[in-house]
Coordinates of C-alpha atoms in Angstrom, one line a residue:
Chain X
X11 CA -8.0 1.5 -2.7
X12 CA -5.0 0.5 -4.8
X13 CA -2.6 1.4 -1.7
X14 CA -4.8 -0.8 0.5
X15 CA -4.0 -3.8 -1.8
X16 CA -0.4 -3.0 -2.1
X17 CA 0.0 -2.9 1.6
X18 CA -2.1 -6.0 2.1
X19 CA -0.1 -7.9 -0.3
X20 CA 3.1 -7.3 1.4
X21 CA 1.6 -8.0 4.9
X22 CA 0.3 -11.2 3.6
X23 CA 3.6 -12.3 2.1
X24 CA 5.3 -11.2 5.3
X25 CA 3.4 -13.8 7.3
X26 CA 5.2 -16.5 5.2
X27 CA 8.6 -15.5 6.3
X28 CA 7.8 -14.8 9.8
X29 CA 8.6 -17.6 12.3
X30 CA 5.8 -16.4 14.6
X31 CA 3.3 -16.9 11.8
X32 CA 4.5 -20.5 11.1
X33 CA 4.4 -21.4 15.0
X34 CA 0.8 -20.1 15.4
X35 CA -0.3 -21.9 12.1
X36 CA 1.3 -25.1 13.3
X37 CA -0.3 -25.1 16.8
X38 CA -3.6 -23.9 15.5
X39 CA -4.0 -26.7 13.0
X40 CA -2.4 -29.5 15.2
X41 CA -4.6 -28.6 18.2
X42 CA -7.7 -28.3 16.0
X43 CA -6.9 -31.7 14.5
X44 CA -6.6 -33.2 17.9
X45 CA -9.9 -31.7 19.1
X46 CA -11.5 -33.0 15.8
X47 CA -10.2 -36.4 16.6
X48 CA -11.5 -36.4 20.2
X49 CA -14.7 -35.1 19.0
X50 CA -15.1 -38.2 16.8
X51 CA -13.9 -40.6 19.6
X52 CA -16.4 -39.0 21.9
X53 CA -19.2 -39.4 19.4
X54 CA -18.5 -43.1 18.9
X55 CA -18.3 -43.7 22.7
X56 CA -21.5 -41.8 23.1
X57 CA -23.6 -43.5 20.7
X58 CA -22.1 -47.1 21.9
X59 CA -22.9 -46.2 25.6
X60 CA -26.4 -44.8 25.0
X61 CA -27.1 -47.5 22.3
X62 CA -28.3 -44.6 20.0
X63 CA -27.0 -43.6 16.5
X64 CA -25.6 -40.1 17.3
X65 CA -24.0 -38.7 14.2
X66 CA -21.5 -35.8 14.9
X67 CA -22.1 -32.7 12.7
X68 CA -19.9 -29.8 11.6
X69 CA -20.1 -28.4 15.2
X70 CA -17.1 -30.6 16.2
X71 CA -15.0 -28.5 13.9
X72 CA -16.6 -24.9 14.2
X73 CA -17.3 -25.3 17.8
X74 CA -15.9 -23.8 21.1
X75 CA -12.3 -25.1 20.3
X76 CA -12.1 -23.3 17.1
X77 CA -13.2 -20.0 18.7
X78 CA -10.8 -20.3 21.6
X79 CA -7.9 -21.1 19.1
X80 CA -8.8 -18.1 16.9
X81 CA -9.0 -15.9 19.9
X82 CA -5.6 -16.9 21.0
X83 CA -3.9 -16.9 17.6
X84 CA -5.2 -13.5 16.7
X85 CA -3.0 -11.4 19.0
X86 CA 0.1 -13.4 18.0
X87 CA -0.5 -12.7 14.4
X88 CA -1.4 -9.0 14.6
X89 CA 0.8 -7.9 17.4
X90 CA 3.7 -7.2 15.0
X91 CA 1.5 -5.3 12.4
X92 CA 2.0 -1.7 13.3
X93 CA 4.1 -1.9 16.6
X94 CA 7.0 -3.3 14.6
X95 CA 6.8 -0.4 12.1
X96 CA 6.9 2.0 14.8
X97 CA 9.8 0.2 16.5
X98 CA 11.9 -0.1 13.3
X99 CA 11.2 3.4 12.1
X100 CA 9.6 2.2 9.0
X101 CA 6.4 4.1 10.2
X102 CA 8.0 7.3 9.4
X103 CA 8.4 5.8 5.7
X104 CA 4.7 4.9 5.4
X105 CA 3.6 8.1 7.0
X106 CA 5.7 10.2 4.4
X107 CA 4.5 8.1 1.5
X108 CA 1.5 9.4 -0.4
X109 CA -0.7 6.9 1.5
X110 CA -3.7 8.0 3.4
X111 CA -3.9 6.8 7.1
X112 CA -7.0 4.8 6.7
X113 CA -5.5 3.0 3.7
X114 CA -2.6 2.1 5.8
X115 CA -4.8 0.5 8.5
X116 CA -7.2 -1.2 6.2
X117 CA -4.3 -2.6 4.2
X118 CA -2.6 -3.9 7.4
X119 CA -5.9 -5.5 8.4
X120 CA -6.6 -7.0 5.1
X121 CA -3.2 -8.7 4.9
X122 CA -3.6 -10.2 8.4
X123 CA -7.3 -11.0 7.7
X124 CA -6.4 -12.9 4.5
X125 CA -3.6 -14.8 6.3
X126 CA -6.3 -16.1 9.0
X127 CA -8.7 -16.8 6.2
X128 CA -6.0 -19.1 4.8
X129 CA -5.7 -20.8 8.1
X130 CA -9.4 -21.3 8.1
X131 CA -9.3 -22.8 4.6
X132 CA -7.0 -25.2 5.8
X133 CA -9.4 -26.4 8.5
X134 CA -11.9 -27.1 5.9
X135 CA -10.2 -30.4 5.6
X136 CA -12.0 -31.7 8.7
X137 CA -15.5 -31.4 7.5
X138 CA -14.4 -33.0 4.3
X139 CA -13.1 -36.0 6.4
X140 CA -16.2 -36.0 8.5
X141 CA -18.5 -35.9 5.5
X142 CA -16.9 -39.1 4.3
X143 CA -17.1 -40.7 7.6
X144 CA -20.8 -40.2 8.5
X145 CA -23.9 -41.5 6.6
X146 CA -25.7 -39.7 4.9
X147 CA -23.1 -36.9 5.1
X148 CA -23.0 -33.6 7.2
X149 CA -25.5 -30.8 7.1
X150 CA -24.0 -28.4 4.6
X151 CA -26.1 -25.5 5.6
X152 CA -24.9 -25.7 9.2
X153 CA -21.4 -25.9 8.0
X154 CA -21.8 -22.9 5.6
X155 CA -23.3 -20.6 8.3
X156 CA -20.6 -21.8 10.8
X157 CA -17.8 -20.9 8.6
X158 CA -19.6 -17.7 7.6
X159 CA -19.8 -16.7 11.3
X160 CA -16.0 -17.7 11.7
X161 CA -15.1 -15.5 8.7
X162 CA -17.0 -12.4 10.2
X163 CA -15.6 -13.3 13.7
X164 CA -12.0 -13.4 12.3
X165 CA -12.5 -10.1 10.5
X166 CA -13.4 -8.3 13.7
X167 CA -10.9 -10.0 15.8
X168 CA -8.1 -8.9 13.3
X169 CA -9.5 -5.3 13.4
X170 CA -9.2 -5.3 17.1
X171 CA -5.6 -6.6 17.0
X172 CA -4.6 -4.0 14.3
X173 CA -6.1 -1.2 16.3
X174 CA -4.3 -2.3 19.6
X175 CA -1.1 -2.7 17.6
X176 CA -1.3 1.0 16.5
X177 CA -1.4 2.2 20.2
X178 CA 1.8 0.6 21.4
X179 CA 5.4 0.2 20.3
X180 CA 5.9 -3.1 22.3
X181 CA 4.8 -6.3 20.8
X182 CA 4.4 -8.2 24.1
X183 CA 2.3 -5.3 25.4
X184 CA 0.2 -5.5 22.2
X185 CA -0.2 -9.3 22.5
X186 CA -1.7 -9.2 26.1
X187 CA -3.8 -6.2 25.6
X188 CA -5.4 -7.4 22.4
X189 CA -6.1 -10.8 24.1
X190 CA -7.4 -9.0 27.1
X191 CA -9.7 -6.8 24.9
X192 CA -11.2 -10.0 23.2
X193 CA -11.7 -11.8 26.6
X194 CA -13.4 -8.8 28.1
X195 CA -15.8 -8.7 25.0
X196 CA -16.3 -12.4 25.5
X197 CA -16.5 -13.1 29.3
X198 CA -16.8 -9.8 31.1
X199 CA -19.9 -8.8 29.1
X200 CA -22.4 -11.0 30.8
X201 CA -25.8 -10.0 31.9
X202 CA -26.0 -8.9 35.4
X203 CA -28.5 -10.9 37.7
X204 CA -31.1 -13.1 36.1
X205 CA -33.4 -10.6 34.5
X206 CA -32.7 -10.9 30.7
X207 CA -35.5 -8.5 29.9
X208 CA -34.0 -5.3 31.4
X209 CA -32.7 -3.0 28.5
X210 CA -29.2 -2.7 30.2
X211 CA -28.8 -6.6 30.1
X212 CA -30.1 -6.6 26.6
X213 CA -27.4 -4.2 25.5
X214 CA -24.8 -6.1 27.5
X215 CA -25.9 -9.4 25.8
X216 CA -25.9 -7.8 22.4
X217 CA -22.4 -6.5 22.9
X218 CA -21.0 -10.0 23.9
X219 CA -18.5 -11.1 21.3
X220 CA -19.3 -14.8 21.2
X221 CA -23.1 -14.7 21.6
X222 CA -23.4 -13.5 18.0
X223 CA -21.5 -16.5 16.9
X224 CA -23.8 -19.1 18.4
X225 CA -26.5 -18.4 15.9
X226 CA -24.1 -19.2 13.0
X227 CA -22.9 -22.2 14.8
X228 CA -26.4 -23.6 15.0
X229 CA -27.1 -23.0 11.5
X230 CA -29.0 -19.5 11.7
X231 CA -27.8 -16.7 9.8
X232 CA -29.3 -13.6 11.4
X233 CA -28.7 -10.1 10.0
X234 CA -28.2 -8.6 13.5
X235 CA -25.2 -10.9 14.0
X236 CA -23.7 -10.0 10.6
X237 CA -24.2 -6.3 11.5
X238 CA -22.6 -6.8 14.9
X239 CA -19.4 -8.2 13.5
X240 CA -19.2 -5.8 10.5
X241 CA -19.7 -2.8 12.9
X242 CA -17.1 -4.1 15.3
X243 CA -14.7 -4.3 12.6
X244 CA -15.5 -1.0 11.2
X245 CA -15.2 0.7 14.5
X246 CA -11.8 -1.0 15.2
X247 CA -10.5 0.1 12.0
X248 CA -11.7 3.6 12.5
X249 CA -10.2 3.8 15.9
X250 CA -7.0 2.6 14.4
X251 CA -7.0 5.3 11.7
X252 CA -7.6 7.9 14.5
X253 CA -4.8 6.5 16.5
X254 CA -2.4 7.0 13.5
X255 CA -3.7 10.4 12.9
X256 CA -3.2 11.3 16.6
X257 CA 0.3 9.9 16.5
X258 CA 1.2 12.6 13.9
X259 CA 0.0 15.3 16.4
X260 CA 1.9 14.2 19.3
Chain I
X15 CA 10.5 25.2 -3.6
X16 CA 10.5 25.2 0.2
X17 CA 8.9 28.2 1.8
X18 CA 8.8 28.0 5.6
X19 CA 7.2 31.0 7.6
X20 CA 7.0 31.2 11.4
X21 CA 7.3 27.5 11.8
X22 CA 6.9 26.3 15.4
X23 CA 6.6 22.9 17.0
X24 CA 5.9 21.9 20.6
X25 CA 6.4 18.6 22.1
X26 CA 4.3 19.1 25.2
X27 CA 5.8 21.8 27.0
X28 CA 9.1 21.7 25.3
X29 CA 9.4 23.9 22.3
X30 CA 11.5 22.1 19.6
X31 CA 11.6 24.7 17.0
X32 CA 10.6 28.4 17.4
X33 CA 9.4 30.7 14.5
X34 CA 11.6 29.3 11.7
X35 CA 11.5 31.3 8.5
X36 CA 13.6 30.3 5.5
X37 CA 13.4 29.6 1.7
X38 CA 15.1 27.1 -0.6
X39 CA 15.0 28.0 -4.2
X40 CA 14.9 25.2 -7.0
X41 CA 18.3 23.6 -7.7
X42 CA 19.6 24.8 -4.4
X43 CA 21.5 22.6 -1.8
X44 CA 20.5 24.0 1.6
X45 CA 22.4 22.8 4.6
X46 CA 20.8 22.6 7.9
X47 CA 23.5 22.8 10.6
X48 CA 23.0 22.5 14.2
X49 CA 24.0 20.6 17.4
X50 CA 22.1 17.5 18.4
X51 CA 18.6 18.4 19.5
X52 CA 18.6 21.7 17.7
X53 CA 15.4 20.9 15.9
X54 CA 16.8 19.7 12.5
X55 CA 15.0 16.5 12.5
X56 CA 11.7 18.0 13.8
X57 CA 11.8 20.7 10.9
X58 CA 12.4 18.0 8.3
X59 CA 9.8 15.8 9.5
X60 CA 7.3 18.6 9.2
X61 CA 8.5 19.5 5.7
X62 CA 8.1 15.6 4.6
X63 CA 4.5 15.6 5.9
X64 CA 5.2 13.2 8.7
X65 CA 3.8 15.4 11.4
X66 CA 2.1 19.0 11.3
X67 CA 3.5 22.0 13.0
X68 CA 2.0 23.6 16.1
X69 CA 2.1 26.9 14.5
X70 CA 3.3 28.5 11.2
X71 CA 3.1 27.6 7.5
X72 CA 5.3 25.5 5.5
X73 CA 4.8 25.0 1.6
X74 CA 6.8 22.5 -0.4
X75 CA 6.7 22.6 -4.2
X76 CA 3.7 25.1 -3.8
X77 CA 1.6 22.8 -1.5
X78 CA 0.9 23.4 2.2
X79 CA 2.2 20.6 4.3
X80 CA -0.8 20.3 6.4
X81 CA -3.7 21.0 4.1
X82 CA -2.3 19.3 0.9
X83 CA 0.0 16.8 2.7
X84 CA -0.6 14.0 0.1
X85 CA 0.6 16.3 -2.7
X86 CA 3.6 17.3 -0.7
X87 CA 4.4 13.7 0.1
X88 CA 4.3 12.8 -3.7
X89 CA 6.9 15.4 -4.5
X90 CA 9.2 14.9 -1.6
X91 CA 11.8 12.2 -1.3
X92 CA 12.7 11.8 2.4
X93 CA 15.5 9.9 4.1
X94 CA 14.9 9.8 7.7
X95 CA 17.8 9.8 10.4
X96 CA 17.2 6.1 11.1
X97 CA 17.1 4.6 7.6
X98 CA 13.7 2.9 7.4
X99 CA 14.3 -0.5 5.9
X100 CA 12.5 -4.0 6.2
X101 CA 15.5 -6.3 7.3
X102 CA 13.7 -9.4 6.0
X103 CA 13.0 -8.2 2.6
X104 CA 15.4 -8.2 -0.3
X105 CA 16.6 -5.0 -1.7
X106 CA 14.7 -5.4 -4.8
X107 CA 11.5 -6.3 -3.1
X108 CA 11.8 -3.3 -0.6
X109 CA 12.3 -0.8 -3.4
X110 CA 9.6 -2.5 -5.4
X111 CA 7.1 -2.0 -2.7
X112 CA 8.0 1.7 -2.2
X113 CA 7.7 2.1 -5.8
X114 CA 4.3 0.5 -5.9
X115 CA 3.1 2.7 -3.0
X116 CA 4.1 5.6 -5.1
X117 CA 2.4 4.3 -8.1
X118 CA 5.4 4.4 -10.4
X119 CA 4.9 3.1 -13.7
X120 CA 7.5 0.4 -14.9
X121 CA 8.3 0.1 -11.2
X122 CA 10.8 -2.7 -11.8
X123 CA 12.8 -0.7 -14.4
X124 CA 12.9 2.3 -12.0
X125 CA 14.0 0.1 -9.2
X126 CA 17.0 -1.1 -11.3
X127 CA 17.8 2.5 -12.3
X128 CA 18.0 3.9 -8.7
X129 CA 20.0 0.9 -7.7
X130 CA 22.5 1.8 -10.5
X131 CA 22.5 5.5 -9.2
X132 CA 23.5 4.3 -5.7
X133 CA 25.9 1.6 -7.1
X134 CA 24.0 -1.2 -5.4
X135 CA 22.7 -3.0 -8.5
X136 CA 24.8 -6.1 -7.6
X137 CA 23.1 -6.5 -4.2
X138 CA 19.5 -6.3 -5.6
X139 CA 18.7 -9.7 -4.5
X140 CA 20.3 -9.8 -1.3
X141 CA 18.5 -9.5 1.9
X142 CA 18.6 -6.1 3.6
X143 CA 19.6 -7.6 7.1
X144 CA 23.0 -8.8 5.4
X145 CA 24.0 -5.2 4.4
X146 CA 26.4 -3.0 5.9
X147 CA 25.6 0.3 7.5
X148 CA 26.7 2.1 4.5
X149 CA 24.9 0.1 2.0
X150 CA 21.7 0.5 4.0
X151 CA 22.2 4.3 3.8
X152 CA 22.5 4.1 0.1
X153 CA 19.2 2.0 -0.2
X154 CA 17.6 4.5 1.9
X155 CA 18.8 7.1 -0.6
X156 CA 17.6 5.0 -3.5
X157 CA 14.1 4.9 -1.8
X158 CA 14.0 8.7 -1.6
X159 CA 15.0 9.0 -5.4
X160 CA 12.4 6.4 -6.7
X161 CA 9.8 8.8 -7.7
X162 CA 12.2 11.5 -9.0
X163 CA 11.1 14.0 -6.4
X164 CA 11.3 17.7 -6.8
X165 CA 12.4 18.1 -3.4
X166 CA 14.8 15.7 -1.5
X167 CA 15.0 15.9 2.4
X168 CA 17.9 14.1 3.8
X169 CA 18.4 13.7 7.6
X170 CA 22.1 13.2 8.3
X171 CA 22.7 11.3 4.9
X172 CA 26.4 10.5 5.8
X173 CA 26.2 9.5 9.3
X174 CA 27.8 6.2 10.2
X175 CA 29.5 5.7 6.8
X176 CA 33.4 5.2 6.4
X177 CA 35.4 7.9 4.7
X178 CA 35.2 6.5 1.2
X179 CA 31.4 6.1 1.3
X180 CA 31.1 9.6 2.7
X181 CA 32.8 10.9 -0.3
X182 CA 30.8 9.0 -2.7
X183 CA 27.5 10.0 -1.1
X184 CA 28.5 13.5 -1.1
X185 CA 29.3 13.2 -4.8
X186 CA 25.9 11.8 -5.4
X187 CA 24.0 14.3 -3.5
X188 CA 26.0 17.1 -5.4
X189 CA 25.0 15.4 -8.7
X190 CA 21.3 15.0 -7.6
X191 CA 21.3 18.7 -6.3
X192 CA 21.7 20.0 -9.7
X193 CA 18.3 19.4 -10.9
X194 CA 16.5 19.2 -7.6
X195 CA 16.1 21.2 -4.4
X196 CA 18.0 19.4 -1.5
X197 CA 17.6 20.1 2.2
X198 CA 20.2 18.2 4.0
X199 CA 21.0 18.2 7.7
X200 CA 24.4 17.5 9.3
X201 CA 26.5 18.4 12.2
X202 CA 29.6 17.8 10.2
X203 CA 30.7 21.2 9.1
X204 CA 33.1 20.4 6.4
X205 CA 30.3 18.5 4.9
X206 CA 28.1 21.7 4.8
X207 CA 31.2 23.5 3.3
X208 CA 31.6 21.0 0.6
X209 CA 28.1 20.3 -0.6
X210 CA 25.8 23.1 0.2
X211 CA 25.1 26.3 -1.8
X212 CA 23.8 27.9 1.4
X213 CA 23.9 27.0 5.1
X214 CA 21.3 27.6 7.8
X215 CA 22.8 27.3 11.3
X216 CA 20.1 26.4 13.9
X217 CA 20.5 26.2 17.6
X218 CA 17.8 25.5 20.3
X219 CA 15.1 25.7 17.6
X220 CA 16.0 29.1 16.2
X221 CA 17.9 30.0 13.1
X222 CA 21.0 31.6 14.3
X223 CA 22.5 32.5 10.9
X224 CA 21.9 32.0 7.1
X225 CA 24.5 32.5 4.4
X226 CA 26.7 30.9 1.9
X227 CA 29.7 29.0 3.7
X228 CA 32.2 31.3 2.1
X229 CA 30.4 34.5 3.2
X230 CA 30.0 33.0 6.7
X231 CA 33.8 32.3 7.0
X232 CA 34.7 35.9 5.8
X233 CA 32.3 37.9 7.4
X234 CA 31.2 36.6 10.6
X235 CA 34.2 37.1 12.8
X236 CA 35.2 40.6 12.2
X237 CA 38.9 40.0 12.8
X238 CA 41.6 38.5 10.7
X239 CA 44.2 36.3 12.3
X240 CA 47.8 35.5 11.4
X241 CA 50.1 32.9 12.9
X242 CA 53.8 33.8 13.1
X243 CA 56.5 31.2 13.9
X244 CA 60.2 31.9 14.4
X245 CA 63.3 29.8 15.2
X246 CA 64.3 29.8 18.8
X247 CA 62.3 30.7 21.8
X248 CA 61.1 34.0 20.4
X249 CA 62.0 36.4 23.1
X250 CA 60.6 39.8 22.6
X251 CA 58.6 38.5 19.6
X252 CA 55.3 39.5 21.0
X253 CA 56.3 43.0 22.0
X254 CA 57.8 43.6 18.7
X255 CA 54.7 42.6 16.7
X256 CA 52.3 44.4 19.0
X257 CA 54.2 47.7 18.4
X258 CA 53.2 47.3 14.6
X259 CA 50.3 49.8 13.6
X260 CA 47.0 48.0 13.0
X261 CA 47.7 45.0 15.1
X262 CA 45.4 44.1 17.8
X263 CA 45.7 41.3 20.4
X264 CA 48.9 39.3 20.2
X265 CA 49.1 36.1 22.2
X266 CA 51.9 33.5 22.4
X267 CA 50.5 30.1 21.6
X268 CA 53.7 28.2 22.4
X269 CA 57.3 29.0 22.3
X270 CA 58.5 30.8 19.4
X271 CA 55.1 31.2 17.9
X272 CA 52.4 33.8 18.3
X273 CA 49.0 34.5 17.0
X274 CA 48.0 38.0 15.8
X275 CA 44.7 39.5 15.5
X276 CA 44.1 42.5 13.3
X277 CA 41.2 44.4 11.5
X278 CA 40.2 42.6 8.4
X279 CA 40.7 44.0 4.9
X280 CA 44.4 44.9 5.3
X281 CA 47.1 42.3 4.9
X282 CA 49.7 42.8 7.6
X283 CA 51.9 39.9 6.8
X284 CA 54.5 41.9 4.7
X285 CA 55.0 44.4 7.4
X286 CA 55.5 41.7 10.1
X287 CA 57.8 40.0 7.9
X288 CA 59.9 42.9 7.3
X289 CA 59.9 44.0 10.9
X290 CA 60.9 40.3 12.2
X291 CA 63.8 40.2 9.7
X292 CA 64.9 43.6 10.7
X293 CA 65.0 42.7 14.2
X294 CA 67.1 39.5 13.5
X295 CA 64.4 36.8 13.9
X296 CA 64.5 33.8 11.8
X297 CA 61.1 33.6 10.3
X298 CA 59.9 30.0 9.8
X299 CA 56.2 30.5 9.1
X300 CA 53.8 33.3 8.5
X301 CA 50.3 32.5 7.5
X302 CA 46.8 33.6 7.8
X303 CA 44.4 31.6 9.7
X304 CA 40.9 30.9 8.2
X305 CA 38.2 30.6 10.6
X306 CA 36.7 27.1 9.9
X307 CA 33.1 26.8 10.0
X308 CA 33.7 24.7 13.0
X309 CA 34.8 27.8 14.8
X310 CA 31.9 29.8 13.7
X311 CA 29.5 27.2 14.6
X312 CA 30.8 26.9 18.1
X313 CA 31.0 30.8 18.5
X314 CA 27.2 30.9 17.3
X315 CA 25.9 27.9 19.4
X316 CA 28.0 28.4 22.5
X317 CA 25.9 28.3 25.5
X318 CA 25.9 31.5 27.4
X319 CA 27.0 30.9 31.0
X320 CA 24.0 31.4 33.3
X321 CA 24.3 34.5 35.5
X322 CA 24.8 33.4 39.0
X323 CA 21.6 34.0 41.0
X324 CA 21.1 34.4 44.7
X325 CA 18.1 32.3 44.8
X326 CA 20.0 29.2 43.9
X327 CA 22.3 29.5 47.0
X328 CA 19.4 29.9 49.3
X329 CA 17.6 26.9 47.9
X330 CA 20.7 24.6 48.4
X331 CA 20.8 25.4 52.2

């Protein structure tokens, strides 16, 4: 366990000297700020037009744009992780140090996960601003469940990125395959036809990456959603460990 | 310290090393010699716990490299062929990270100690990307020494260094080798001659010969060679020398100078000198030629010419 922490700490620090991480963080926050702003403007326009008092809630922060930005940031932040070690030959160093393969993968994952959590923490500015703008304040339950969902989603996103990074030596390849993997989990896994009751469609719906976030986003914390993201994270980390082990046997 | 038995590694259909068997005693510096692609790096990677062999057993410091890989890795310092460094870290941070991964107590002190050993203490706070090749090599060596390993595995430790640095690294290795077992690979033969207690020549994945550098030089060739040079064009020199008893082949290398082969164990130089002077030659030089490890190496690893086969010619048509 100590090794996990040592590796995670270095990974985390490494993001702060990596230009890629800064560029990703910059665009992530700028774009999210823009969408937050336009969400506010839309809300004002909506309530003026319909003469109602529509009050925007946390969903204008934790909504679809947040998910899209996270999905696109992830590959850029995790592509380096293991692919770069392989390319530079430092993998030989880590694999001959007294570190277990799973400790290496989990450490890598934890470092990147913590960095993405730091990004998420910065976005917390937006709900605070929103809270001071609307009366009587925003629904804190929805805000909390939304962020819990985001944290779980980021955990599984990063795990997928780390797994893909352990498969290839080329960062560009890793970037596109990680992105493709998440987009497949998101868009391709849609029910076939209209019957939602068939067991096949139920499985497909359950496997969809973003479906499970919708509950959190709406303010419901469902155990099955938590289990989904945690299982996805564990499976990806397990596959990453297997991929490192297989690398030794090649 | 290192026991290897029947070690074999296949990369797909290609056999990188075949049935290697050798030992290294504590406090011994064992040189691993061979042309590029002979299987040196593969063997070292197996011994360092980087990858498992296809067949065979290897034990390092009493632990099996497959079943007790972690125990082996705790006791081995390994410097791979491409020095594994993070260019965007400082020297100190890099070594501190490696020391932490090896759970070294007082890691910072130990890092300072190894930096002193490799004479890099002044560059501790510099970024690795700004270091020269030789300095990087030394940082790699420092990394391998951090945990005071019982066994040190160095893959071409002097490659890419300038002569002064080479000399320094060799001295360092010799010093380190007094207390530890060192396995180092090289294709520079004089290096093996200078540093190693024992040499293992490997070619195409198989051990060709295993001996001390001195014994290799003396015993392997079966002939002793003497070079003779006289003033003038040396007419009749070859004939005169070949008439001396005990002399084997005589060949003129260039005008006025010949190379003489004779059976080992008997010095024929006095007889040659006497005969030449008696015959009126002005003797300029008379010396015995030591076969260098270089020659032995080439002799042992020389590719046998393929016998011409009749099938080939048919295929070509």
